[in-house]
XYZ file of C-alpha atoms in Angstrom:
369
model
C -3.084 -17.400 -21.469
C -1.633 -20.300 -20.179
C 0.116 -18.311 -17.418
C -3.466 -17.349 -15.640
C -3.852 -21.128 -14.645
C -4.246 -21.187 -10.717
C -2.235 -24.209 -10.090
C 1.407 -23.645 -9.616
C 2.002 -21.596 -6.462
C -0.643 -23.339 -4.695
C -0.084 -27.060 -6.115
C 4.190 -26.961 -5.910
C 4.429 -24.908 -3.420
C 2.958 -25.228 0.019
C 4.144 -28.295 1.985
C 2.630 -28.095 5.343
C 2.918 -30.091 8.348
C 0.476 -30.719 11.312
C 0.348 -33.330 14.716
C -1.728 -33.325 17.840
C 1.578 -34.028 19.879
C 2.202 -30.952 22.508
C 5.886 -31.532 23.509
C 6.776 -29.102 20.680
C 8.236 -29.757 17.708
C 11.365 -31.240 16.325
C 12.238 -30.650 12.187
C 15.144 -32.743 10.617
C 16.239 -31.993 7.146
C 18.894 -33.803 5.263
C 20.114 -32.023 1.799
C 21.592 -34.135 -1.258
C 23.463 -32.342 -3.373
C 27.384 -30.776 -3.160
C 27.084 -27.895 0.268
C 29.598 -26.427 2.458
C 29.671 -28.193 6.125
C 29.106 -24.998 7.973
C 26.196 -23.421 5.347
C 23.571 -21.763 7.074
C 19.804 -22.472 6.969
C 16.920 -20.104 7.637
C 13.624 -20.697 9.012
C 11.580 -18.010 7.982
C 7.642 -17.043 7.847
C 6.012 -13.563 6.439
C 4.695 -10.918 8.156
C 1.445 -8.777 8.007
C 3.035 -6.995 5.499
C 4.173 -10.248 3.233
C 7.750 -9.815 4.028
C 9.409 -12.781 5.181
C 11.333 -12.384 8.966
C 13.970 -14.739 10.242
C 13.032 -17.102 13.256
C 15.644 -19.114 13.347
C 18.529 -20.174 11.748
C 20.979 -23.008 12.171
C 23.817 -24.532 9.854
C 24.183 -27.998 7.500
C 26.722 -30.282 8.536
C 26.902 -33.412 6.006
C 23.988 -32.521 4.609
C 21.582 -32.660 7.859
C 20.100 -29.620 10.072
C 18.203 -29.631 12.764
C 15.191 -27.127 14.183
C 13.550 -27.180 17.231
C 10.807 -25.520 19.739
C 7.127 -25.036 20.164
C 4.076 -23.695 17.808
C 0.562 -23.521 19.466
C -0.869 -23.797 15.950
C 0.536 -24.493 12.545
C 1.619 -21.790 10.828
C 3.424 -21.364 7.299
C 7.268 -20.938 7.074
C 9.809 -21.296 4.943
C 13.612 -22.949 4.874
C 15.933 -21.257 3.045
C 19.451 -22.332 1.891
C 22.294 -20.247 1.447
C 23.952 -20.214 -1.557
C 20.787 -22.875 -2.984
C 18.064 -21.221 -5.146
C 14.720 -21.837 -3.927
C 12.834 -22.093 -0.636
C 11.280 -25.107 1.010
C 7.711 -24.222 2.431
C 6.631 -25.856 5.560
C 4.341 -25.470 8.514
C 5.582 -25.536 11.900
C 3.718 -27.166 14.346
C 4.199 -29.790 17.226
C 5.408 -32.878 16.315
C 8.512 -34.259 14.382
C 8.492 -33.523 11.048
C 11.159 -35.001 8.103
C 12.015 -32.830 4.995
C 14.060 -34.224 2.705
C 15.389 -32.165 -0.077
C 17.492 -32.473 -3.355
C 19.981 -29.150 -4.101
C 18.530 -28.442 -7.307
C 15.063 -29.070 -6.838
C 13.808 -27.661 -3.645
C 10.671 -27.411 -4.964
C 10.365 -31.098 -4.960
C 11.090 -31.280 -1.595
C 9.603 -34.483 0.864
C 7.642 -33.979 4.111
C 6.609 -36.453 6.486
C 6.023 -37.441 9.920
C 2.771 -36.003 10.919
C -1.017 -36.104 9.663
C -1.003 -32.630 7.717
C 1.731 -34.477 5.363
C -0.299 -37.237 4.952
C -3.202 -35.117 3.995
C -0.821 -33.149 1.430
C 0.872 -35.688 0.126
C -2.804 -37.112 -1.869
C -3.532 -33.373 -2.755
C 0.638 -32.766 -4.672
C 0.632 -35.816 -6.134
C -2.752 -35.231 -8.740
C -2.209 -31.865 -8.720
C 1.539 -32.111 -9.753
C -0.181 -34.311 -12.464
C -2.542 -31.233 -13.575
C 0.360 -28.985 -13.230
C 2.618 -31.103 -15.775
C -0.461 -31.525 -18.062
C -0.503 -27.636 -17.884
C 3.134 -27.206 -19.025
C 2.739 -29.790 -21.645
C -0.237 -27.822 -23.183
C 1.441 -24.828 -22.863
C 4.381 -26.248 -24.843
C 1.951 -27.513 -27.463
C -0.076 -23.820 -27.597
C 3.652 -22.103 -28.617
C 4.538 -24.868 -31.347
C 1.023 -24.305 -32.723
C 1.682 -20.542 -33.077
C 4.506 -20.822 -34.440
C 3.402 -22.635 -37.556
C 0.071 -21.057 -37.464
C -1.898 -24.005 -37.013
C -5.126 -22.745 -35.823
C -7.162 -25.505 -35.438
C -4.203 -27.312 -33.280
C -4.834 -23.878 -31.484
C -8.604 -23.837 -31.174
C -8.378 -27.310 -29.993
C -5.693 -26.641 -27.260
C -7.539 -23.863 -25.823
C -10.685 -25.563 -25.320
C -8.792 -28.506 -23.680
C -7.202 -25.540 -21.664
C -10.144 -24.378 -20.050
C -11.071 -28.060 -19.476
C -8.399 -28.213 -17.634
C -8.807 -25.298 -15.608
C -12.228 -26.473 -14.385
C -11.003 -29.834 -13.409
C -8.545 -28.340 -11.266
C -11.330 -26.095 -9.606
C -13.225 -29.334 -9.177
C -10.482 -30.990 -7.726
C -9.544 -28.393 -5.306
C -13.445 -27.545 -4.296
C -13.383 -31.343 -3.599
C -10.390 -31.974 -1.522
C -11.524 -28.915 0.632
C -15.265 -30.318 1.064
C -13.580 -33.892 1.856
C -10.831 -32.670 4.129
C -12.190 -29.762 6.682
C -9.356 -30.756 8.779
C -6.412 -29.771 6.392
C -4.458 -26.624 6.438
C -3.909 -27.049 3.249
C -8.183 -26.576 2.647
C -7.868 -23.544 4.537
C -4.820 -21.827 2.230
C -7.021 -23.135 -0.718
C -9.872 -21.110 0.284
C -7.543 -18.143 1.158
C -6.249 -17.745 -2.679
C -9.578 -18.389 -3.867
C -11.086 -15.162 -1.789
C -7.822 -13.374 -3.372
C -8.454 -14.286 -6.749
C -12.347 -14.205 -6.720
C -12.971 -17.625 -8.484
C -15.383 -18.332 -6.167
C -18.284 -16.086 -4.828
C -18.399 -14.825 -1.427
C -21.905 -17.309 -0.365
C -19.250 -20.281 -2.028
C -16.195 -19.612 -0.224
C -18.584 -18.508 3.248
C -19.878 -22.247 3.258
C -16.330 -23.565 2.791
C -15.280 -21.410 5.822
C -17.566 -22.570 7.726
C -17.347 -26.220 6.944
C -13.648 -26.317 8.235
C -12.597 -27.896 11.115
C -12.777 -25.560 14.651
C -8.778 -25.873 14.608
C -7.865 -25.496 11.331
C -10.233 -21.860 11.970
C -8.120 -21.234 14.595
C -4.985 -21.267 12.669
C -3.728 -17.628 11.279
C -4.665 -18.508 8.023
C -8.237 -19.361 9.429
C -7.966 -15.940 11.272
C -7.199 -14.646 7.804
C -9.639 -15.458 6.088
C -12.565 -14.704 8.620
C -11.518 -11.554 8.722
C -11.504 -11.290 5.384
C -15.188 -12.866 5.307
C -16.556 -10.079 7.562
C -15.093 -7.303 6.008
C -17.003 -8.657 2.603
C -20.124 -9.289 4.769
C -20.210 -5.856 6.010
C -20.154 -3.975 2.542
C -22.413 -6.606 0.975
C -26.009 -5.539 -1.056
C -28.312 -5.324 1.674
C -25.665 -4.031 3.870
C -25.821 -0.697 5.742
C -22.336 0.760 4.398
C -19.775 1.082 7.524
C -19.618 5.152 8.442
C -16.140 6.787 8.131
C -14.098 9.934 8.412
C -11.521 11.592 6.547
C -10.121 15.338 5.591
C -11.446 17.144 2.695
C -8.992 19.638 0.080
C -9.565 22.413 2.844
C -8.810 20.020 5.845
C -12.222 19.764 7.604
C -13.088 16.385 8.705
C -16.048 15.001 6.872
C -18.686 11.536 7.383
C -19.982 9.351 4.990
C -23.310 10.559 6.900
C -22.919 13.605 7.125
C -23.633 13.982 2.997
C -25.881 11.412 2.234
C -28.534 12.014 -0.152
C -31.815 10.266 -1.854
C -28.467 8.164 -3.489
C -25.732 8.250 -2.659
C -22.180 7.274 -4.797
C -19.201 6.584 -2.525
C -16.668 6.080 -5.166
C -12.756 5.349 -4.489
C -10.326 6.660 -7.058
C -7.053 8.221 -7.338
C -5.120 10.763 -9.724
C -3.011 7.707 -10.729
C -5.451 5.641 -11.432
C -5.901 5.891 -15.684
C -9.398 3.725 -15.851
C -10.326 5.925 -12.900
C -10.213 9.213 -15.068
C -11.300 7.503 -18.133
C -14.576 6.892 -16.167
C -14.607 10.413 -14.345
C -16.425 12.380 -17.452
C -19.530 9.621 -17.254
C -19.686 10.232 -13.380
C -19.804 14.179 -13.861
C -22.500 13.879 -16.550
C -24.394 11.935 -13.801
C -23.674 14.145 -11.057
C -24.439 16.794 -13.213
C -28.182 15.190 -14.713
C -29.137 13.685 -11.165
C -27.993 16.190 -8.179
C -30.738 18.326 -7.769
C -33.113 15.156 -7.754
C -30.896 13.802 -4.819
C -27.917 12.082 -6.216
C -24.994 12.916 -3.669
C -21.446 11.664 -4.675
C -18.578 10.839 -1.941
C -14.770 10.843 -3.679
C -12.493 8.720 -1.493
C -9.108 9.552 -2.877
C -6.310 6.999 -2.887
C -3.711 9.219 -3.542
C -0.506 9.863 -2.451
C 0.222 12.831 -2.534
C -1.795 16.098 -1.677
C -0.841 18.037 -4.645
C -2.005 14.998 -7.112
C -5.382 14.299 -5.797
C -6.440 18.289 -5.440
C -5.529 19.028 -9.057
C -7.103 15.746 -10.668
C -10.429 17.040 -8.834
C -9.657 20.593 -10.454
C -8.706 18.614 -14.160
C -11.793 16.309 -14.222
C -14.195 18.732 -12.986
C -15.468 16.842 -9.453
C -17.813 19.169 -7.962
C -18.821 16.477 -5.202
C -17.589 16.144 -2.221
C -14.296 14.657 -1.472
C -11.960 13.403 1.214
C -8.241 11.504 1.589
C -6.445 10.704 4.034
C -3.448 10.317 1.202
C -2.381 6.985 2.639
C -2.895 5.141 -0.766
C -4.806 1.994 -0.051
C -5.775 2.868 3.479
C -7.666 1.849 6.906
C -10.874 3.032 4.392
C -10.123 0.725 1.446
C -9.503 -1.694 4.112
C -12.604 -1.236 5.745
C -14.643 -1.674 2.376
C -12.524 -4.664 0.952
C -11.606 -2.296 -1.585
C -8.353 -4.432 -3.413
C -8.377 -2.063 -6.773
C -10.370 0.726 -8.177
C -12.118 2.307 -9.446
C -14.730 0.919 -6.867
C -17.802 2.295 -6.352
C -20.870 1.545 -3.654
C -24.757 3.115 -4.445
C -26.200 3.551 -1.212
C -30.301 4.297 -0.272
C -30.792 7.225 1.555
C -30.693 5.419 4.500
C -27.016 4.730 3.910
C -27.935 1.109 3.075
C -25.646 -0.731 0.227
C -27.888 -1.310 -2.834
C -25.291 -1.842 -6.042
C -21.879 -1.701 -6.351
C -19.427 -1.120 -9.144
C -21.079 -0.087 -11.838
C -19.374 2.175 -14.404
C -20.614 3.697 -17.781
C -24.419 3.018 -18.949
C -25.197 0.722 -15.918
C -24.403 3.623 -13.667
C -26.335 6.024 -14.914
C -28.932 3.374 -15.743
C -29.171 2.761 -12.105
C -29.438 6.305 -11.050
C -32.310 7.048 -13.362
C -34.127 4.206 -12.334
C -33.393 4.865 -8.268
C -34.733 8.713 -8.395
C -37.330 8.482 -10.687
Protein backbone atom coordinates (compact mmCIF):
# COMPACT_ATOMS: atom_id res chain seq x y z
CA UNK A 1 0.00 0.00 0.00
CA UNK A 2 2.56 2.21 0.88
CA UNK A 3 4.10 1.97 -2.61
CA UNK A 4 0.85 3.83 -4.33
CA UNK A 5 1.94 7.14 -2.51
CA UNK A 6 2.42 9.84 -5.35
CA UNK A 7 5.39 11.49 -3.94
CA UNK A 8 8.66 10.02 -4.92
CA UNK A 9 9.20 10.44 -8.66
CA UNK A 10 7.71 13.74 -8.63
CA UNK A 11 9.14 15.11 -5.13
CA UNK A 12 13.09 13.54 -5.64
CA UNK A 13 13.16 13.66 -8.87
CA UNK A 14 12.63 16.64 -11.10
CA UNK A 15 15.14 19.49 -10.59
CA UNK A 16 14.38 22.07 -13.11
CA UNK A 17 15.93 25.22 -14.02
CA UNK A 18 14.50 28.46 -15.63
CA UNK A 19 15.95 32.43 -16.40
CA UNK A 20 14.69 35.21 -18.57
CA UNK A 21 18.40 35.72 -19.84
CA UNK A 22 18.52 35.10 -23.89
CA UNK A 23 22.31 34.72 -24.49
CA UNK A 24 21.75 30.95 -24.08
CA UNK A 25 22.68 28.93 -21.54
CA UNK A 26 25.76 27.85 -19.74
CA UNK A 27 25.50 24.48 -17.13
CA UNK A 28 28.54 23.76 -14.77
CA UNK A 29 28.57 20.63 -12.77
CA UNK A 30 31.22 19.62 -10.35
CA UNK A 31 31.03 15.76 -9.06
CA UNK A 32 32.45 14.65 -5.48
CA UNK A 33 33.14 11.39 -5.24
CA UNK A 34 36.29 8.98 -6.71
CA UNK A 35 35.79 9.36 -11.16
CA UNK A 36 38.08 8.81 -13.93
CA UNK A 37 39.50 12.30 -15.47
CA UNK A 38 38.32 11.56 -18.94
CA UNK A 39 34.57 9.95 -17.85
CA UNK A 40 31.97 10.94 -20.06
CA UNK A 41 28.71 12.79 -19.25
CA UNK A 42 25.42 12.74 -21.13
CA UNK A 43 22.86 15.27 -21.52
CA UNK A 44 19.89 13.60 -22.41
CA UNK A 45 15.91 14.37 -22.69
CA UNK A 46 12.98 11.77 -23.86
CA UNK A 47 11.26 11.60 -26.81
CA UNK A 48 7.53 11.32 -27.91
CA UNK A 49 7.89 7.92 -27.35
CA UNK A 50 9.53 8.21 -23.58
CA UNK A 51 12.85 7.06 -24.70
CA UNK A 52 15.59 9.14 -23.68
CA UNK A 53 18.03 10.56 -26.89
CA UNK A 54 21.49 11.94 -26.44
CA UNK A 55 22.03 15.80 -27.03
CA UNK A 56 25.12 16.21 -25.93
CA UNK A 57 27.79 14.79 -24.23
CA UNK A 58 31.06 16.02 -22.82
CA UNK A 59 33.69 14.47 -20.28
CA UNK A 60 34.66 15.15 -16.25
CA UNK A 61 37.97 16.37 -15.66
CA UNK A 62 38.63 16.78 -11.71
CA UNK A 63 35.36 16.40 -11.07
CA UNK A 64 33.87 19.49 -13.22
CA UNK A 65 31.97 19.44 -16.79
CA UNK A 66 30.79 21.89 -18.65
CA UNK A 67 27.49 22.27 -21.16
CA UNK A 68 26.64 24.88 -23.27
CA UNK A 69 24.09 26.42 -26.05
CA UNK A 70 20.63 27.77 -26.44
CA UNK A 71 16.89 26.54 -25.38
CA UNK A 72 13.94 28.82 -26.49
CA UNK A 73 11.97 27.31 -23.60
CA UNK A 74 12.78 25.06 -20.71
CA UNK A 75 12.54 21.75 -21.32
CA UNK A 76 13.32 18.52 -19.11
CA UNK A 77 16.68 16.62 -19.49
CA UNK A 78 18.69 14.53 -17.85
CA UNK A 79 22.72 14.14 -16.95
CA UNK A 80 23.92 10.95 -16.89
CA UNK A 81 27.28 9.59 -15.55
CA UNK A 82 29.12 6.83 -16.81
CA UNK A 83 30.01 4.26 -14.72
CA UNK A 84 27.66 6.33 -11.67
CA UNK A 85 24.16 4.89 -10.99
CA UNK A 86 21.53 7.36 -11.25
CA UNK A 87 20.57 10.35 -13.39
CA UNK A 88 20.47 14.01 -12.49
CA UNK A 89 17.19 15.69 -13.89
CA UNK A 90 17.38 19.19 -15.04
CA UNK A 91 15.76 21.69 -17.33
CA UNK A 92 17.64 23.42 -19.88
CA UNK A 93 16.97 26.78 -20.47
CA UNK A 94 18.87 30.19 -20.89
CA UNK A 95 20.80 31.21 -18.23
CA UNK A 96 23.71 29.71 -16.09
CA UNK A 97 22.75 27.10 -14.11
CA UNK A 98 25.08 25.19 -11.12
CA UNK A 99 24.50 21.43 -10.33
CA UNK A 100 26.36 20.12 -7.84
CA UNK A 101 26.33 16.46 -7.25
CA UNK A 102 27.69 13.77 -4.76
CA UNK A 103 28.74 10.12 -6.59
CA UNK A 104 26.50 8.16 -4.59
CA UNK A 105 23.60 10.20 -4.28
CA UNK A 106 22.66 11.78 -7.51
CA UNK A 107 19.41 11.97 -6.48
CA UNK A 108 20.33 14.55 -4.00
CA UNK A 109 21.76 16.54 -6.42
CA UNK A 110 21.96 20.82 -6.00
CA UNK A 111 20.66 23.31 -8.61
CA UNK A 112 21.02 26.87 -8.64
CA UNK A 113 21.52 29.95 -10.49
CA UNK A 114 18.26 30.86 -11.97
CA UNK A 115 14.54 31.58 -10.71
CA UNK A 116 13.01 28.01 -11.59
CA UNK A 117 15.64 26.70 -8.80
CA UNK A 118 14.59 29.05 -6.51
CA UNK A 119 11.02 28.14 -7.02
CA UNK A 120 12.03 24.27 -6.60
CA UNK A 121 14.15 24.49 -4.05
CA UNK A 122 10.81 25.58 -1.37
CA UNK A 123 8.73 22.79 -3.16
CA UNK A 124 11.97 19.57 -2.43
CA UNK A 125 12.66 20.67 0.69
CA UNK A 126 8.80 19.91 2.46
CA UNK A 127 8.21 17.47 0.16
CA UNK A 128 11.52 15.54 0.83
CA UNK A 129 10.09 15.94 4.43
CA UNK A 130 6.68 14.08 3.36
CA UNK A 131 8.69 11.68 1.40
CA UNK A 132 10.93 10.61 4.55
CA UNK A 133 7.75 10.61 6.74
CA UNK A 134 6.48 8.14 4.01
CA UNK A 135 9.45 5.74 4.32
CA UNK A 136 9.38 5.94 8.01
CA UNK A 137 5.67 4.78 8.04
CA UNK A 138 6.31 2.35 5.69
CA UNK A 139 9.06 0.91 7.90
CA UNK A 140 6.69 1.01 10.85
CA UNK A 141 3.59 -0.77 8.62
CA UNK A 142 6.25 -3.99 7.98
CA UNK A 143 7.40 -4.22 11.79
CA UNK A 144 3.68 -4.14 12.67
CA UNK A 145 2.99 -7.13 10.37
CA UNK A 146 5.39 -8.89 11.38
CA UNK A 147 4.32 -9.25 14.97
CA UNK A 148 0.75 -8.97 14.08
CA UNK A 149 -0.01 -5.96 15.85
CA UNK A 150 -3.14 -4.81 14.35
CA UNK A 151 -4.04 -1.94 16.04
CA UNK A 152 -0.27 -0.48 15.45
CA UNK A 153 -1.59 -1.39 11.87
CA UNK A 154 -5.02 0.22 11.87
CA UNK A 155 -3.43 3.21 13.30
CA UNK A 156 -0.60 3.48 10.64
CA UNK A 157 -2.91 3.24 7.85
CA UNK A 158 -5.14 5.90 8.83
CA UNK A 159 -2.09 8.19 9.45
CA UNK A 160 -1.18 6.89 5.87
CA UNK A 161 -3.93 8.27 4.10
CA UNK A 162 -3.46 11.45 6.19
CA UNK A 163 -0.56 11.71 4.75
CA UNK A 164 -1.46 11.21 1.33
CA UNK A 165 -3.98 14.08 1.44
CA UNK A 166 -1.54 16.48 2.88
CA UNK A 167 0.68 15.91 0.13
CA UNK A 168 -2.27 16.53 -2.41
CA UNK A 169 -2.87 19.70 -0.44
CA UNK A 170 0.50 20.68 -0.59
CA UNK A 171 1.03 20.13 -4.19
CA UNK A 172 -2.63 21.70 -5.23
CA UNK A 173 -1.19 24.66 -3.22
CA UNK A 174 2.21 25.26 -4.54
CA UNK A 175 0.62 25.02 -8.10
CA UNK A 176 -2.28 27.67 -7.23
CA UNK A 177 0.61 29.92 -5.54
CA UNK A 178 3.22 29.50 -8.23
CA UNK A 179 1.55 29.71 -11.97
CA UNK A 180 4.92 30.63 -13.05
CA UNK A 181 6.82 27.32 -12.15
CA UNK A 182 7.60 24.50 -14.42
CA UNK A 183 7.57 22.54 -11.81
CA UNK A 184 3.35 23.47 -11.39
CA UNK A 185 3.05 22.53 -14.83
CA UNK A 186 4.81 18.75 -14.48
CA UNK A 187 2.60 18.58 -11.27
CA UNK A 188 -0.48 18.95 -13.17
CA UNK A 189 0.88 16.64 -15.96
CA UNK A 190 1.13 13.43 -13.47
CA UNK A 191 -1.97 14.38 -11.93
CA UNK A 192 -3.98 14.12 -15.53
CA UNK A 193 -1.89 10.67 -15.77
CA UNK A 194 -2.88 9.36 -12.62
CA UNK A 195 -6.49 10.82 -12.43
CA UNK A 196 -6.32 12.21 -8.79
CA UNK A 197 -7.82 15.09 -9.87
CA UNK A 198 -10.95 15.55 -12.17
CA UNK A 199 -10.75 16.92 -15.52
CA UNK A 200 -12.95 20.60 -14.41
CA UNK A 201 -9.88 20.51 -11.37
CA UNK A 202 -6.91 20.05 -13.36
CA UNK A 203 -8.74 22.44 -16.51
CA UNK A 204 -8.71 25.44 -13.93
CA UNK A 205 -5.11 24.66 -12.95
CA UNK A 206 -4.21 24.76 -16.70
CA UNK A 207 -5.54 27.62 -17.18
CA UNK A 208 -4.31 29.48 -14.18
CA UNK A 209 -0.60 28.95 -15.32
CA UNK A 210 1.49 31.44 -16.47
CA UNK A 211 1.30 32.21 -20.64
CA UNK A 212 5.08 30.86 -20.68
CA UNK A 213 5.11 28.17 -18.56
CA UNK A 214 1.88 27.05 -21.30
CA UNK A 215 4.17 27.50 -23.81
CA UNK A 216 6.67 25.10 -22.58
CA UNK A 217 6.35 21.30 -24.06
CA UNK A 218 5.09 20.16 -21.00
CA UNK A 219 2.37 23.00 -21.23
CA UNK A 220 1.89 21.78 -24.90
CA UNK A 221 1.44 18.41 -23.24
CA UNK A 222 -0.90 18.79 -21.26
CA UNK A 223 -3.31 21.02 -23.44
CA UNK A 224 -3.35 18.58 -25.69
CA UNK A 225 -4.13 16.27 -23.40
CA UNK A 226 -7.02 18.68 -22.04
CA UNK A 227 -8.72 18.78 -25.48
CA UNK A 228 -8.61 15.37 -26.28
CA UNK A 229 -10.64 14.84 -22.72
CA UNK A 230 -12.85 17.83 -23.69
CA UNK A 231 -13.80 16.36 -26.90
CA UNK A 232 -15.09 12.87 -25.59
CA UNK A 233 -16.64 14.49 -22.52
CA UNK A 234 -20.72 13.86 -21.48
CA UNK A 235 -22.34 16.34 -23.49
CA UNK A 236 -19.87 15.86 -26.16
CA UNK A 237 -20.71 14.89 -29.76
CA UNK A 238 -18.25 11.73 -29.98
CA UNK A 239 -15.34 12.53 -32.69
CA UNK A 240 -16.34 10.33 -36.10
CA UNK A 241 -13.73 7.71 -37.20
CA UNK A 242 -12.82 5.01 -39.65
CA UNK A 243 -11.38 1.72 -39.55
CA UNK A 244 -11.51 -1.92 -41.44
CA UNK A 245 -13.93 -4.47 -40.41
CA UNK A 246 -13.03 -8.75 -40.31
CA UNK A 247 -13.89 -8.62 -44.17
CA UNK A 248 -11.78 -5.39 -44.85
CA UNK A 249 -14.47 -2.79 -45.74
CA UNK A 250 -13.94 0.50 -44.24
CA UNK A 251 -16.60 1.38 -41.76
CA UNK A 252 -17.79 5.03 -39.64
CA UNK A 253 -18.77 5.46 -36.32
CA UNK A 254 -21.83 7.15 -38.31
CA UNK A 255 -22.42 5.10 -40.54
CA UNK A 256 -24.07 2.49 -37.69
CA UNK A 257 -25.46 4.58 -35.25
CA UNK A 258 -28.60 3.67 -33.70
CA UNK A 259 -31.41 5.01 -31.05
CA UNK A 260 -27.98 4.09 -28.66
CA UNK A 261 -25.31 3.51 -29.52
CA UNK A 262 -22.17 1.45 -27.53
CA UNK A 263 -18.72 2.22 -28.96
CA UNK A 264 -16.77 -0.10 -26.84
CA UNK A 265 -12.79 -0.67 -27.12
CA UNK A 266 -11.52 -4.12 -26.26
CA UNK A 267 -9.07 -6.59 -27.32
CA UNK A 268 -8.62 -10.55 -27.38
CA UNK A 269 -5.89 -9.96 -24.74
CA UNK A 270 -7.61 -8.09 -22.67
CA UNK A 271 -9.00 -10.80 -19.66
CA UNK A 272 -11.55 -8.12 -17.84
CA UNK A 273 -12.50 -7.35 -21.44
CA UNK A 274 -13.93 -10.98 -22.04
CA UNK A 275 -15.01 -11.38 -18.55
CA UNK A 276 -17.42 -8.46 -19.37
CA UNK A 277 -18.22 -9.64 -23.07
CA UNK A 278 -21.19 -12.24 -21.96
CA UNK A 279 -23.10 -9.09 -20.05
CA UNK A 280 -22.63 -6.96 -23.32
CA UNK A 281 -24.13 -9.86 -25.59
CA UNK A 282 -27.08 -10.35 -23.21
CA UNK A 283 -27.62 -6.57 -23.82
CA UNK A 284 -27.10 -6.57 -27.38
CA UNK A 285 -29.12 -9.43 -27.50
CA UNK A 286 -32.36 -7.88 -25.06
CA UNK A 287 -32.01 -4.24 -26.62
CA UNK A 288 -31.15 -4.45 -30.58
CA UNK A 289 -34.29 -4.57 -32.13
CA UNK A 290 -35.44 -1.53 -29.86
CA UNK A 291 -32.34 0.40 -31.28
CA UNK A 292 -29.32 -0.48 -29.30
CA UNK A 293 -26.37 -0.53 -31.94
CA UNK A 294 -22.90 -1.69 -30.60
CA UNK A 295 -19.41 -0.49 -32.27
CA UNK A 296 -16.27 -3.06 -31.25
CA UNK A 297 -13.02 -1.11 -31.61
CA UNK A 298 -10.46 -3.85 -31.37
CA UNK A 299 -7.05 -3.22 -29.85
CA UNK A 300 -5.52 -6.11 -31.02
CA UNK A 301 -2.55 -7.07 -32.48
CA UNK A 302 -2.86 -9.39 -34.45
CA UNK A 303 -5.61 -10.25 -37.13
CA UNK A 304 -5.99 -13.81 -36.30
CA UNK A 305 -6.58 -12.91 -32.36
CA UNK A 306 -9.19 -10.31 -32.63
CA UNK A 307 -11.40 -12.34 -35.49
CA UNK A 308 -11.56 -15.49 -33.37
CA UNK A 309 -12.27 -13.73 -29.87
CA UNK A 310 -15.38 -12.15 -31.87
CA UNK A 311 -16.17 -15.85 -33.10
CA UNK A 312 -15.42 -17.26 -29.09
CA UNK A 313 -17.52 -14.58 -27.30
CA UNK A 314 -20.27 -14.49 -29.67
CA UNK A 315 -20.08 -10.49 -30.93
CA UNK A 316 -22.69 -10.19 -33.43
CA UNK A 317 -22.16 -6.25 -33.61
CA UNK A 318 -20.29 -4.59 -35.68
CA UNK A 319 -16.62 -4.38 -35.47
CA UNK A 320 -13.49 -2.72 -36.78
CA UNK A 321 -9.37 -2.63 -36.04
CA UNK A 322 -6.94 -1.23 -37.44
CA UNK A 323 -4.64 -3.92 -35.29
CA UNK A 324 -2.27 -1.18 -34.20
CA UNK A 325 -2.85 -1.93 -30.41
CA UNK A 326 -3.44 1.36 -28.71
CA UNK A 327 -3.87 3.40 -31.84
CA UNK A 328 -4.57 6.99 -33.57
CA UNK A 329 -8.44 5.82 -32.28
CA UNK A 330 -7.61 5.20 -28.60
CA UNK A 331 -5.69 8.28 -29.01
CA UNK A 332 -8.35 10.20 -30.31
CA UNK A 333 -10.79 9.12 -27.38
CA UNK A 334 -8.16 9.40 -24.47
CA UNK A 335 -8.62 5.85 -24.24
CA UNK A 336 -5.31 4.87 -21.68
CA UNK A 337 -6.81 1.15 -20.77
CA UNK A 338 -9.85 -0.85 -21.46
CA UNK A 339 -12.25 -2.05 -21.46
CA UNK A 340 -13.66 1.52 -22.26
CA UNK A 341 -16.83 2.11 -23.35
CA UNK A 342 -18.85 5.50 -24.64
CA UNK A 343 -23.11 5.43 -24.84
CA UNK A 344 -23.90 7.76 -27.42
CA UNK A 345 -27.73 9.43 -28.34
CA UNK A 346 -28.76 8.82 -31.61
CA UNK A 347 -27.46 11.87 -32.60
CA UNK A 348 -23.97 10.55 -31.95
CA UNK A 349 -23.81 12.79 -28.85
CA UNK A 350 -21.69 11.33 -25.67
CA UNK A 351 -24.21 10.62 -22.86
CA UNK A 352 -22.32 7.93 -20.30
CA UNK A 353 -19.28 6.34 -20.40
CA UNK A 354 -17.80 3.23 -18.89
CA UNK A 355 -20.22 1.45 -17.47
CA UNK A 356 -19.93 -2.35 -17.20
CA UNK A 357 -22.28 -5.05 -15.63
CA UNK A 358 -25.81 -3.89 -14.05
CA UNK A 359 -25.14 -0.12 -14.71
CA UNK A 360 -24.88 -0.93 -18.37
CA UNK A 361 -27.71 -2.59 -18.92
CA UNK A 362 -29.41 -0.35 -16.35
CA UNK A 363 -28.67 2.47 -18.62
CA UNK A 364 -29.85 0.88 -21.75
CA UNK A 365 -33.22 0.00 -20.34
CA UNK A 366 -33.75 3.25 -19.08
CA UNK A 367 -32.44 5.13 -22.58
CA UNK A 368 -34.96 2.98 -24.97
CA UNK A 369 -37.76 2.67 -22.94
Amino acid sequence: MMKKLILPALLLGLLVACNTTTDGFKLEGNLSGEVENGTQVFLKKTDEANQLIEVDTTTLENGKFTFTGSSGMPELHYLLINSVRGNIPVVIENGTIEVSAQKDSLAFAKIKGTLQNDLFAGFLKESRGLANRARSMSDEMRNASAVQDTAAMNSLRDEYFELQEEAKTFELTFVKENPEALISALIIEKALTTKVLSEKEIKELYDALSPSIKETSVGQRIKTKLDKLVSTSIGEKAPNFSAPTPSGDELALNDVLGKVTIVDFWAAWCKPCRAENPNVVKVYKKYHDKGLNILGVSLDRRFEDWTKAIEDDGLEWNHVSNVKYFDEIAELYNVKAIPATFILDENGVIIAKNLRGPALENKISELLQ
